[in-house]
CSV table of C-alpha atoms and ligand atoms in Angstrom, one decimal:
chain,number,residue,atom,x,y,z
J,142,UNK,CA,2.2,-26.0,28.7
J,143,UNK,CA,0.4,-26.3,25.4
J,144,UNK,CA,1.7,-24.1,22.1
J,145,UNK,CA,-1.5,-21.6,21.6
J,146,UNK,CA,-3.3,-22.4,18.1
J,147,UNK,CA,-1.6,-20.1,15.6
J,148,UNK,CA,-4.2,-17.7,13.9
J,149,UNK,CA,-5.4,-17.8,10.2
J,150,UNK,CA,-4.5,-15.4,8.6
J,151,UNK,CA,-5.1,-14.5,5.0
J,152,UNK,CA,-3.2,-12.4,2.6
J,153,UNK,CA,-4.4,-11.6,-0.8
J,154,UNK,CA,-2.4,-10.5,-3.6
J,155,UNK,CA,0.3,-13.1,-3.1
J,156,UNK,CA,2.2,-12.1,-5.8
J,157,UNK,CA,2.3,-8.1,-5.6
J,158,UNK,CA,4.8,-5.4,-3.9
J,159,UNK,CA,2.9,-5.8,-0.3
J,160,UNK,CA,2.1,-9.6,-0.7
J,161,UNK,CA,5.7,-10.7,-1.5
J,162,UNK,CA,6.8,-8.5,1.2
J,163,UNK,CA,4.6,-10.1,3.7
J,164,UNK,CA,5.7,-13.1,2.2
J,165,UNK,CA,9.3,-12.8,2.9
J,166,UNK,CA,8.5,-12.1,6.6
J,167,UNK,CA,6.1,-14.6,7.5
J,168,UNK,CA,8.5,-17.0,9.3
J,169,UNK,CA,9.1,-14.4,11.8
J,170,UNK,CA,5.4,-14.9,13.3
J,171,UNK,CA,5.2,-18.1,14.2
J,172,UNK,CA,2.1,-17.2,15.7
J,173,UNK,CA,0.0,-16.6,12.8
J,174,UNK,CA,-0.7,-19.8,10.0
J,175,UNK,CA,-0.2,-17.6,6.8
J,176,UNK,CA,-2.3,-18.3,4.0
J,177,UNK,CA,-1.4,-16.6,0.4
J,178,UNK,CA,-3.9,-16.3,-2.2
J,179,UNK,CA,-3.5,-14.8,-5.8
J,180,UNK,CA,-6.2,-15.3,-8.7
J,181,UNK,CA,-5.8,-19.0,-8.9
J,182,UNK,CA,-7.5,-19.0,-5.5
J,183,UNK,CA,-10.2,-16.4,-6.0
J,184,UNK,CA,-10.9,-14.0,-8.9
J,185,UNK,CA,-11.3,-10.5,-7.4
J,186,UNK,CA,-14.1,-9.8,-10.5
J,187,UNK,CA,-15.8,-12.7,-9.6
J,188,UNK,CA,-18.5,-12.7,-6.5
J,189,UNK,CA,-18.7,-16.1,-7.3
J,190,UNK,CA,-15.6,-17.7,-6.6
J,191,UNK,CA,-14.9,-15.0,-3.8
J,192,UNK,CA,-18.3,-16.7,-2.0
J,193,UNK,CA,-16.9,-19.9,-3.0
J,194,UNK,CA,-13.2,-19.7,-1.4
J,195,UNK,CA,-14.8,-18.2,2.0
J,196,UNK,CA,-17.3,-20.9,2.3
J,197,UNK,CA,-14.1,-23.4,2.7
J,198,UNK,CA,-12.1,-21.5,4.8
J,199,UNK,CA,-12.6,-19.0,8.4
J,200,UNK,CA,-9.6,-16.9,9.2
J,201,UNK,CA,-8.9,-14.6,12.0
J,202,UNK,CA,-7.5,-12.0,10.1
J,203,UNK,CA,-7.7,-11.0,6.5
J,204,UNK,CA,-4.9,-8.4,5.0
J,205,UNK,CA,-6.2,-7.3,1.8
J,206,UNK,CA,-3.6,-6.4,-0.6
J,207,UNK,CA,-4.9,-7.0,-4.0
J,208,UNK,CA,-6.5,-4.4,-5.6
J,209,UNK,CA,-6.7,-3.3,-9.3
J,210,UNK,CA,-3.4,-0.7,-9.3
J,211,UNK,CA,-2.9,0.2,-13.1
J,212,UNK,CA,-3.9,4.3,-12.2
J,213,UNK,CA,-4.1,5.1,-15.9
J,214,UNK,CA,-5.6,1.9,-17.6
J,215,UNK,CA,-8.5,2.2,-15.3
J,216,UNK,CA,-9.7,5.4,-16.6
J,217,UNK,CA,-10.4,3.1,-19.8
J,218,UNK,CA,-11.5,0.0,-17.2
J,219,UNK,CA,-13.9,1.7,-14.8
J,220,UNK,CA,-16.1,-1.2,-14.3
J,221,UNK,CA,-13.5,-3.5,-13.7
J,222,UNK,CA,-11.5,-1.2,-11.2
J,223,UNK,CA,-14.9,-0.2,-9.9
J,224,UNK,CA,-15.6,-4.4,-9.4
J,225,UNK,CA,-12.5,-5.1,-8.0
J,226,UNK,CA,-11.4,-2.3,-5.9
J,227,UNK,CA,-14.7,-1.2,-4.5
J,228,UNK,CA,-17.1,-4.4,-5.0
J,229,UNK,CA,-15.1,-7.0,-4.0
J,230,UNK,CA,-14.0,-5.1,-0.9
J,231,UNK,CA,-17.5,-4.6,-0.2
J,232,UNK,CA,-17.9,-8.4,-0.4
J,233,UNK,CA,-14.8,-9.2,1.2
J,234,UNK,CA,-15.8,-6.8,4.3
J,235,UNK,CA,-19.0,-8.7,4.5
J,236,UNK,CA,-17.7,-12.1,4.4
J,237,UNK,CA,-15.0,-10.8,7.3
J,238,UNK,CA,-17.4,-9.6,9.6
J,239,UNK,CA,-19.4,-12.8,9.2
J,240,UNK,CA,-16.4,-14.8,10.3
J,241,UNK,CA,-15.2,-12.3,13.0
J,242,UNK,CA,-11.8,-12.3,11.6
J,243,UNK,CA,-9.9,-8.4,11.3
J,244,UNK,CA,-9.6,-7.2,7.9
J,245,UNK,CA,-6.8,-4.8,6.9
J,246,UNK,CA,-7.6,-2.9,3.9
J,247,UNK,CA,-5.0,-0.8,1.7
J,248,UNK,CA,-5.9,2.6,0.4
J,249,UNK,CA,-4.0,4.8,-0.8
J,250,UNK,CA,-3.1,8.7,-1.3
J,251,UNK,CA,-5.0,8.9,-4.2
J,252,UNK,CA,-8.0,9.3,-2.2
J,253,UNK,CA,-7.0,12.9,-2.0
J,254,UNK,CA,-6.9,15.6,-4.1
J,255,UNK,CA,-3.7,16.8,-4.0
J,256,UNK,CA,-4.6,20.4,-3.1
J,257,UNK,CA,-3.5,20.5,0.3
J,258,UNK,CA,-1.0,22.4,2.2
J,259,UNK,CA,0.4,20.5,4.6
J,260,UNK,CA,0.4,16.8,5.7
J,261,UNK,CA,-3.2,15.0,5.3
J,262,UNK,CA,-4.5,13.5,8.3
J,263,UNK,CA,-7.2,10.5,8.3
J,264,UNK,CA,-10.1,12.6,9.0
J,265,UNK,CA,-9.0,14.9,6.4
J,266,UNK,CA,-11.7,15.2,3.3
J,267,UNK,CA,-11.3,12.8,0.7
J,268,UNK,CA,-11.8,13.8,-2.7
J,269,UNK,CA,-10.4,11.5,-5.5
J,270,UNK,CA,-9.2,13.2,-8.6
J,271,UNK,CA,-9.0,10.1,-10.9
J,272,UNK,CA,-10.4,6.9,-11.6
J,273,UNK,CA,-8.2,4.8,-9.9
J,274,UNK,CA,-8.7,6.5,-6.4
J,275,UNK,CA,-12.4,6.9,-6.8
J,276,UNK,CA,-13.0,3.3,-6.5
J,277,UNK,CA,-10.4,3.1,-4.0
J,278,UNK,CA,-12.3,5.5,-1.5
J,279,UNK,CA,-15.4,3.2,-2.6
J,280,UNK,CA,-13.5,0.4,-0.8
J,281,UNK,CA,-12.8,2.6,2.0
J,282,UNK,CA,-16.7,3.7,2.3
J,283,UNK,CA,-17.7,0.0,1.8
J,284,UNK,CA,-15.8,-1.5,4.8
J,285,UNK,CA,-16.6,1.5,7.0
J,286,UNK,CA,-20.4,0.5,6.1
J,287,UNK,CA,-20.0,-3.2,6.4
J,288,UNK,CA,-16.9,-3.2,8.8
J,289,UNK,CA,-16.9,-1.6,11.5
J,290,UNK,CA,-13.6,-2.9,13.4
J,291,UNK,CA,-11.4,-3.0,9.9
J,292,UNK,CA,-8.4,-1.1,9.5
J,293,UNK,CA,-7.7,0.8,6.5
J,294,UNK,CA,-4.0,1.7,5.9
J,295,UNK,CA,-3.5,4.3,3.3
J,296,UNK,CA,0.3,4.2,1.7
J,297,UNK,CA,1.9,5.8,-1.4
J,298,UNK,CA,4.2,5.6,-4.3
J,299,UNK,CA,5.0,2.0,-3.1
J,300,UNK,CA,7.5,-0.1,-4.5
J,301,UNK,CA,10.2,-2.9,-4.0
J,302,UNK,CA,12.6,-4.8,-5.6
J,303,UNK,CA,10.1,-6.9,-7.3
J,304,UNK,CA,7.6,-6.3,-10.1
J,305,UNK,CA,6.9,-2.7,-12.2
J,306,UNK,CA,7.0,0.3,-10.4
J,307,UNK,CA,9.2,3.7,-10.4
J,308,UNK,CA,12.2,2.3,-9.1
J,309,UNK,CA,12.9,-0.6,-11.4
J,310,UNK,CA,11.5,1.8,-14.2
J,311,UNK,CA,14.1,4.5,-13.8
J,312,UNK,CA,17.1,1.6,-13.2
J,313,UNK,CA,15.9,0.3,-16.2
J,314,UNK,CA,15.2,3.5,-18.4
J,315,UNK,CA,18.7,5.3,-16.9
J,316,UNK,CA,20.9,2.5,-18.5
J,317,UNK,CA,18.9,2.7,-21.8
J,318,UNK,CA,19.6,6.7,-22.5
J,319,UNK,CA,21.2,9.2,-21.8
J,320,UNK,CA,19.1,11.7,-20.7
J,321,UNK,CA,15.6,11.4,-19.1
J,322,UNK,CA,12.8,13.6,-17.7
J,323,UNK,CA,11.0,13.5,-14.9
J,324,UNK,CA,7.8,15.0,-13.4
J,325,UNK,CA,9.3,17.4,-10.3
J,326,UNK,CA,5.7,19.2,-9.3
J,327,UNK,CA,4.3,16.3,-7.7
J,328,UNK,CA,5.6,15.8,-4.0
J,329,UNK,CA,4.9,12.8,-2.0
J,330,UNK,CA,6.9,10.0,0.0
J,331,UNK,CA,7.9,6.9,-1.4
J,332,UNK,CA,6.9,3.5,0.6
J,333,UNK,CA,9.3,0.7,0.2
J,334,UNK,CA,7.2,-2.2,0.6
J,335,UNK,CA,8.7,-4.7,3.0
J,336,UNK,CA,8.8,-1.5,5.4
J,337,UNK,CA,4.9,-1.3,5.2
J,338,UNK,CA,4.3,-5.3,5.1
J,339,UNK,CA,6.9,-4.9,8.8
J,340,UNK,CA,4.2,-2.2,10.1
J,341,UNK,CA,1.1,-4.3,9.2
J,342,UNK,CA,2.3,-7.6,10.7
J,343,UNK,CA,3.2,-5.2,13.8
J,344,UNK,CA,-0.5,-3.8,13.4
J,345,UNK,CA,-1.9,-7.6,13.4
J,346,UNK,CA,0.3,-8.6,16.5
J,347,UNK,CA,-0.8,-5.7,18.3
J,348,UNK,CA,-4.6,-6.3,17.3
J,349,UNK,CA,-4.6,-10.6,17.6
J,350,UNK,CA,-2.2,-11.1,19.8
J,351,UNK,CA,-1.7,-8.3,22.2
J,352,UNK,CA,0.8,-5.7,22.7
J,353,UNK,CA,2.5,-4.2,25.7
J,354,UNK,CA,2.9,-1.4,23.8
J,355,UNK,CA,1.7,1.6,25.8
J,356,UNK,CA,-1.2,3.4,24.9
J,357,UNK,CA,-2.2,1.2,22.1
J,358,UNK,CA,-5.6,-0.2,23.2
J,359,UNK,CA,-6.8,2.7,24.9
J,360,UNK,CA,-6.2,4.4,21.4
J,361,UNK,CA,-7.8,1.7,19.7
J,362,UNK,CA,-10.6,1.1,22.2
J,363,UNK,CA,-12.0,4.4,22.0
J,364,UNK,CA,-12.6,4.8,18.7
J,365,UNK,CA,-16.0,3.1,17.5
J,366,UNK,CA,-15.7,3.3,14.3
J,367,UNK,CA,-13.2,1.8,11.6
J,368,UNK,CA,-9.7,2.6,12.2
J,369,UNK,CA,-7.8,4.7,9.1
J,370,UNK,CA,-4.0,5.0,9.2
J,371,UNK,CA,-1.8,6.5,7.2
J,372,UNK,CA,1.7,4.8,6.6
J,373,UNK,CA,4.6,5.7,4.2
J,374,UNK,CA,7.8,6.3,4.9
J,375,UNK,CA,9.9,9.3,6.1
J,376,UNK,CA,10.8,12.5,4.2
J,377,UNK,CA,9.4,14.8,1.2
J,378,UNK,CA,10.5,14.4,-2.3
J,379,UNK,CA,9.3,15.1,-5.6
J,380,UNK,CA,9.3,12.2,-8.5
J,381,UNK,CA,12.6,13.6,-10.2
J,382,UNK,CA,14.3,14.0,-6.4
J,383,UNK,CA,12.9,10.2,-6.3
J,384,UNK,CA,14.7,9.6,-9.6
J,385,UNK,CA,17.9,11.5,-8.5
J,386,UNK,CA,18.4,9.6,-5.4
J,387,UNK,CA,17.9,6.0,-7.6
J,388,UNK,CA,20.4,7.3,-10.0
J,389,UNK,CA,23.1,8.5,-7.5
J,390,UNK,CA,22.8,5.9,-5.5
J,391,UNK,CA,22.9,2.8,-8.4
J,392,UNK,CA,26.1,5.2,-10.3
J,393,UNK,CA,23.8,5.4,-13.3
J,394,UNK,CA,25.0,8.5,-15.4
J,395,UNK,CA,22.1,9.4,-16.6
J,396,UNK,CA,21.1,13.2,-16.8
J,397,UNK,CA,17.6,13.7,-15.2
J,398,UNK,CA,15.6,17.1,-16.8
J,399,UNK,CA,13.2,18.3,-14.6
J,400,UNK,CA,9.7,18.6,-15.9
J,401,UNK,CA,6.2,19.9,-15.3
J,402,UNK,CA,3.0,17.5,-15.0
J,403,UNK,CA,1.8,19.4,-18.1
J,404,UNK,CA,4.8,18.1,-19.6
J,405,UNK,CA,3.9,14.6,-19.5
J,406,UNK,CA,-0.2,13.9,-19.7
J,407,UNK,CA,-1.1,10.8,-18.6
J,408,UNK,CA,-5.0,9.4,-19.5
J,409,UNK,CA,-5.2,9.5,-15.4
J,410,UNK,CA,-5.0,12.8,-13.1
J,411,UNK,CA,-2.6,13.1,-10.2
J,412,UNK,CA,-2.4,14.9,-7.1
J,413,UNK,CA,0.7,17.6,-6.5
J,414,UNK,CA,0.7,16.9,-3.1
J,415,UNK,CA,0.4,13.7,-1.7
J,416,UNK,CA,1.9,13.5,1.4
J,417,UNK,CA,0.3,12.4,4.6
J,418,UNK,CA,0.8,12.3,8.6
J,419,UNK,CA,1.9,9.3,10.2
J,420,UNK,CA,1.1,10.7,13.8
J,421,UNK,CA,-1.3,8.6,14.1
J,422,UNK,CA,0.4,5.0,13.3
J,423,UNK,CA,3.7,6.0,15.2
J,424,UNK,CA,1.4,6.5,18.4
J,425,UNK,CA,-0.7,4.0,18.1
J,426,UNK,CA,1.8,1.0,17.4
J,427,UNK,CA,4.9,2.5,18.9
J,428,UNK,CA,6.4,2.8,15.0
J,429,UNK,CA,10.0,3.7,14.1
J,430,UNK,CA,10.1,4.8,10.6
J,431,UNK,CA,13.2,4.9,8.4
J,432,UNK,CA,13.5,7.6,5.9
J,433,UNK,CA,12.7,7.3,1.8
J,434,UNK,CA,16.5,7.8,1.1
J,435,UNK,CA,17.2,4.7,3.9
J,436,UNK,CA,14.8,2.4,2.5
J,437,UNK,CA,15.5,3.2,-0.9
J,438,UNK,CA,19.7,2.3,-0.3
J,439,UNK,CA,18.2,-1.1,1.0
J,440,UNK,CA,16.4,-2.0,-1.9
J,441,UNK,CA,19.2,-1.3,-4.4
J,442,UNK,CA,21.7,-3.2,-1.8
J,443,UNK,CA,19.1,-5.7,-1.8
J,444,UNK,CA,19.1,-6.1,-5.2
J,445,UNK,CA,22.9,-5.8,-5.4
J,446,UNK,CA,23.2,-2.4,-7.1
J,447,UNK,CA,25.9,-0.2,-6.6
J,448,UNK,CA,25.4,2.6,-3.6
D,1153,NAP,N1,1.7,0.5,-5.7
D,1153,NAP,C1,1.5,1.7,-5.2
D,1153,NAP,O1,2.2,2.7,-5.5
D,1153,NAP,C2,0.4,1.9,-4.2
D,1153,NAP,C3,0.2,3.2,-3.6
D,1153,NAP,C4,-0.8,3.4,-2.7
D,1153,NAP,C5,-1.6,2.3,-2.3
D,1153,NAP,N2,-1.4,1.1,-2.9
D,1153,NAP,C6,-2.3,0.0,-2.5
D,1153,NAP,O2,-1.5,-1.0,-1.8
D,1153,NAP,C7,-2.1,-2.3,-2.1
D,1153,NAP,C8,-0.9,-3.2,-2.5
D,1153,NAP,O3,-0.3,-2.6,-3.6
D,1153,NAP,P1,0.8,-3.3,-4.5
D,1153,NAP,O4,1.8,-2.3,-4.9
D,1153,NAP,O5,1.3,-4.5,-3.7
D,1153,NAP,O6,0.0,-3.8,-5.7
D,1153,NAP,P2,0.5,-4.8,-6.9
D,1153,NAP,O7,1.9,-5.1,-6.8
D,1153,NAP,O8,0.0,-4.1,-8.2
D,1153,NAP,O9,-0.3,-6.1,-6.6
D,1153,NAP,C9,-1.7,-6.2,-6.7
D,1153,NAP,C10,-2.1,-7.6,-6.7
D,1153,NAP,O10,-3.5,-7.6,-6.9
D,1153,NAP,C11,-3.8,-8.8,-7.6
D,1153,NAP,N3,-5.0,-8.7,-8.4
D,1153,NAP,C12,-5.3,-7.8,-9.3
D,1153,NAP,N4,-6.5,-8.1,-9.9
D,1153,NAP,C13,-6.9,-9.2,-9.3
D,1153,NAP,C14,-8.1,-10.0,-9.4
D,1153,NAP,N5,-9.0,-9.7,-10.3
D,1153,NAP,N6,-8.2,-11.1,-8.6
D,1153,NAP,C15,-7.2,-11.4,-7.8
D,1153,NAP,N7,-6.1,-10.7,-7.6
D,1153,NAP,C16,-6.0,-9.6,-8.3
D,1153,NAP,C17,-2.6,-8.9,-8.6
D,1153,NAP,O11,-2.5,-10.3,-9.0
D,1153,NAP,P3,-1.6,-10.7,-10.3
D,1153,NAP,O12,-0.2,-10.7,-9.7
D,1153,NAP,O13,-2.2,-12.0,-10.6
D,1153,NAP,O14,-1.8,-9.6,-11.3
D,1153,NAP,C18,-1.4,-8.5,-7.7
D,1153,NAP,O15,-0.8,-9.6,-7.1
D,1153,NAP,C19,-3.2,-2.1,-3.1
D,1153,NAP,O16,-4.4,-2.1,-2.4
D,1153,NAP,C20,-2.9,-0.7,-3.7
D,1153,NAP,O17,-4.1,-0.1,-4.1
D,1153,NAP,C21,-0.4,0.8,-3.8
């Protein structure tokens, strides 16, 4: 019998927290033909060489990772996060549709304003509260316009063992001193990375390839408009509980102060609650997800920390 054809599938943002992620786990789908693309391929703030690269190439599915993430430098860069994170999406959910091929989109909790109560849902009222998450629910209304069978996957606080974010920041500030504050009236779930890039490449099975999964396509099927998921992992904590958990757990001696959010002004706004329902992509796609405190003991095994 002859092999199926695998399926082209793009991933932008080769070289950040999701794209290295997905990276790693590639060679586990030997049914999809990978391709990884960073800025040498195509400038995100360029329509140009985003026409360009698309004119070469036709994928069956497109997972979008790349997106302009510096939260505070984009209050002083709003044209560029607006270009790159709202109209290059726009563009790139144009260009998908013209080729057929699925587009997964990442958004993010920042779409929100933080006031809530209790777990946002997807239909829940967006209502960005800084810069950065204005242009990303620009993205979001862009695809839904241009898009109508993308996925957008909203995530938060993600990180991994590569690159900046608060994990390596706190391993890195708790062996410089010996005491160190951090922010505890913000609450939200942290997202290690290679547990999200597992739940997309389970979302693009289930989407390209089939699923057996019960319950799935009938989900899918009778929603006509674009599909919004939230993903992140298990469990509640606040940024200093965060901070805690990577000290304990890396024996860093640190002494962790916890402070308010007036404490420590940043040029960008956050929300004080951030967390969000995974209801919806547990039923859907059948998915198990492990706790913050799990993941995070992975990573600092991972990267051959003490825990
Ligand atoms: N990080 C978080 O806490 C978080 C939270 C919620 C949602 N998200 C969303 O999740 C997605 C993935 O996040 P991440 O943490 O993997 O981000 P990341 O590590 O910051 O990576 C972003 C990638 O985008 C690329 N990029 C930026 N500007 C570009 C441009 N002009 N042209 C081409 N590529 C460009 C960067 O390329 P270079 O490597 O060349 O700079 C980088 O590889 C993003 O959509 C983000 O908005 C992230």
């Amino acid at each position: 019998m002859l092999k199926p054809i695998p399926k082209r599938v793009l991933v932008t943002g080769e070289n950040g927290q999701v794209g290295q992620s997905l990276k790693a786990m590639a060679q586990n789908y030997p049914q999809f033909a990978f391709y990884f693309a960073g800025r040498e391929q195509f400038d995100l703030a360029s329509d140009d060489t985003i026409k360009l690269f698309f004119s070469a190439q036709v994928f069956d599915a497109i997972i979008h990772c790349a997106a302009y993430t510096a939260v505070d430098k984009a209050e002083s860069e709003p044209a560029l996060a607006n270009q790159i994170n709202h109209l290059a999406v726009a563009h790139i959910a144009k260009l998908a549709k013209e080729q057929n091929a699925l587009l997964i989109y990442l958004s993010t909790d920042y779409v929100f304003d933080g006031r809530a109560s209790q777990p946002y849902d997807e239909a829940a009222q967006t209502c960005p509260i800084n810069l950065y998450g204005q242009t990303k629910r620009d993205g979001e209304r862009a695809i839904i316009a241009a898009n109508p069978s993308a996925l957008i996957v909203r995530t938060s606080w993600v990180y991994t063992k590569y690159g900046h974010n608060f994990v390596n920041t706190m391993l890195k500030l708790g062996r410089q001193r010996d005491e160190l504050n951090v922010i505890y009236d913000q609450i939200g779930t942290p997202t290690y990375a290679p547990d999200l890039a597992a739940a997309i490449l389970v979302m693009l099975n289930a989407e390209l390839v089939g699923s057996s999964l019960e319950g799935l396509q009938s989900e899918k099927r009778t929603d006509k408009n674009v599909s919004i998921f939230h993903y992140t992992n298990e469990g509640v904590c606040s940024w200093y509980d965060f901070a805690q958990a990577v000290f304990e757990m890396a024996a860093i001696p640190c002494r962790l102060q916890p402070i308010e959010s007036l404490a420590y002004p940043t040029p960008a706004q956050r929300p004080g609650y951030s967390l969000l329902s995974k209801a919806r992509i547990k039923q859907a796609y059948g998915l198990q997800i492990p706790h913050w405190r799990e993941s995070l003991a992975r990573c600092l095994l991972y990267q051959g920390k003490r825990i």
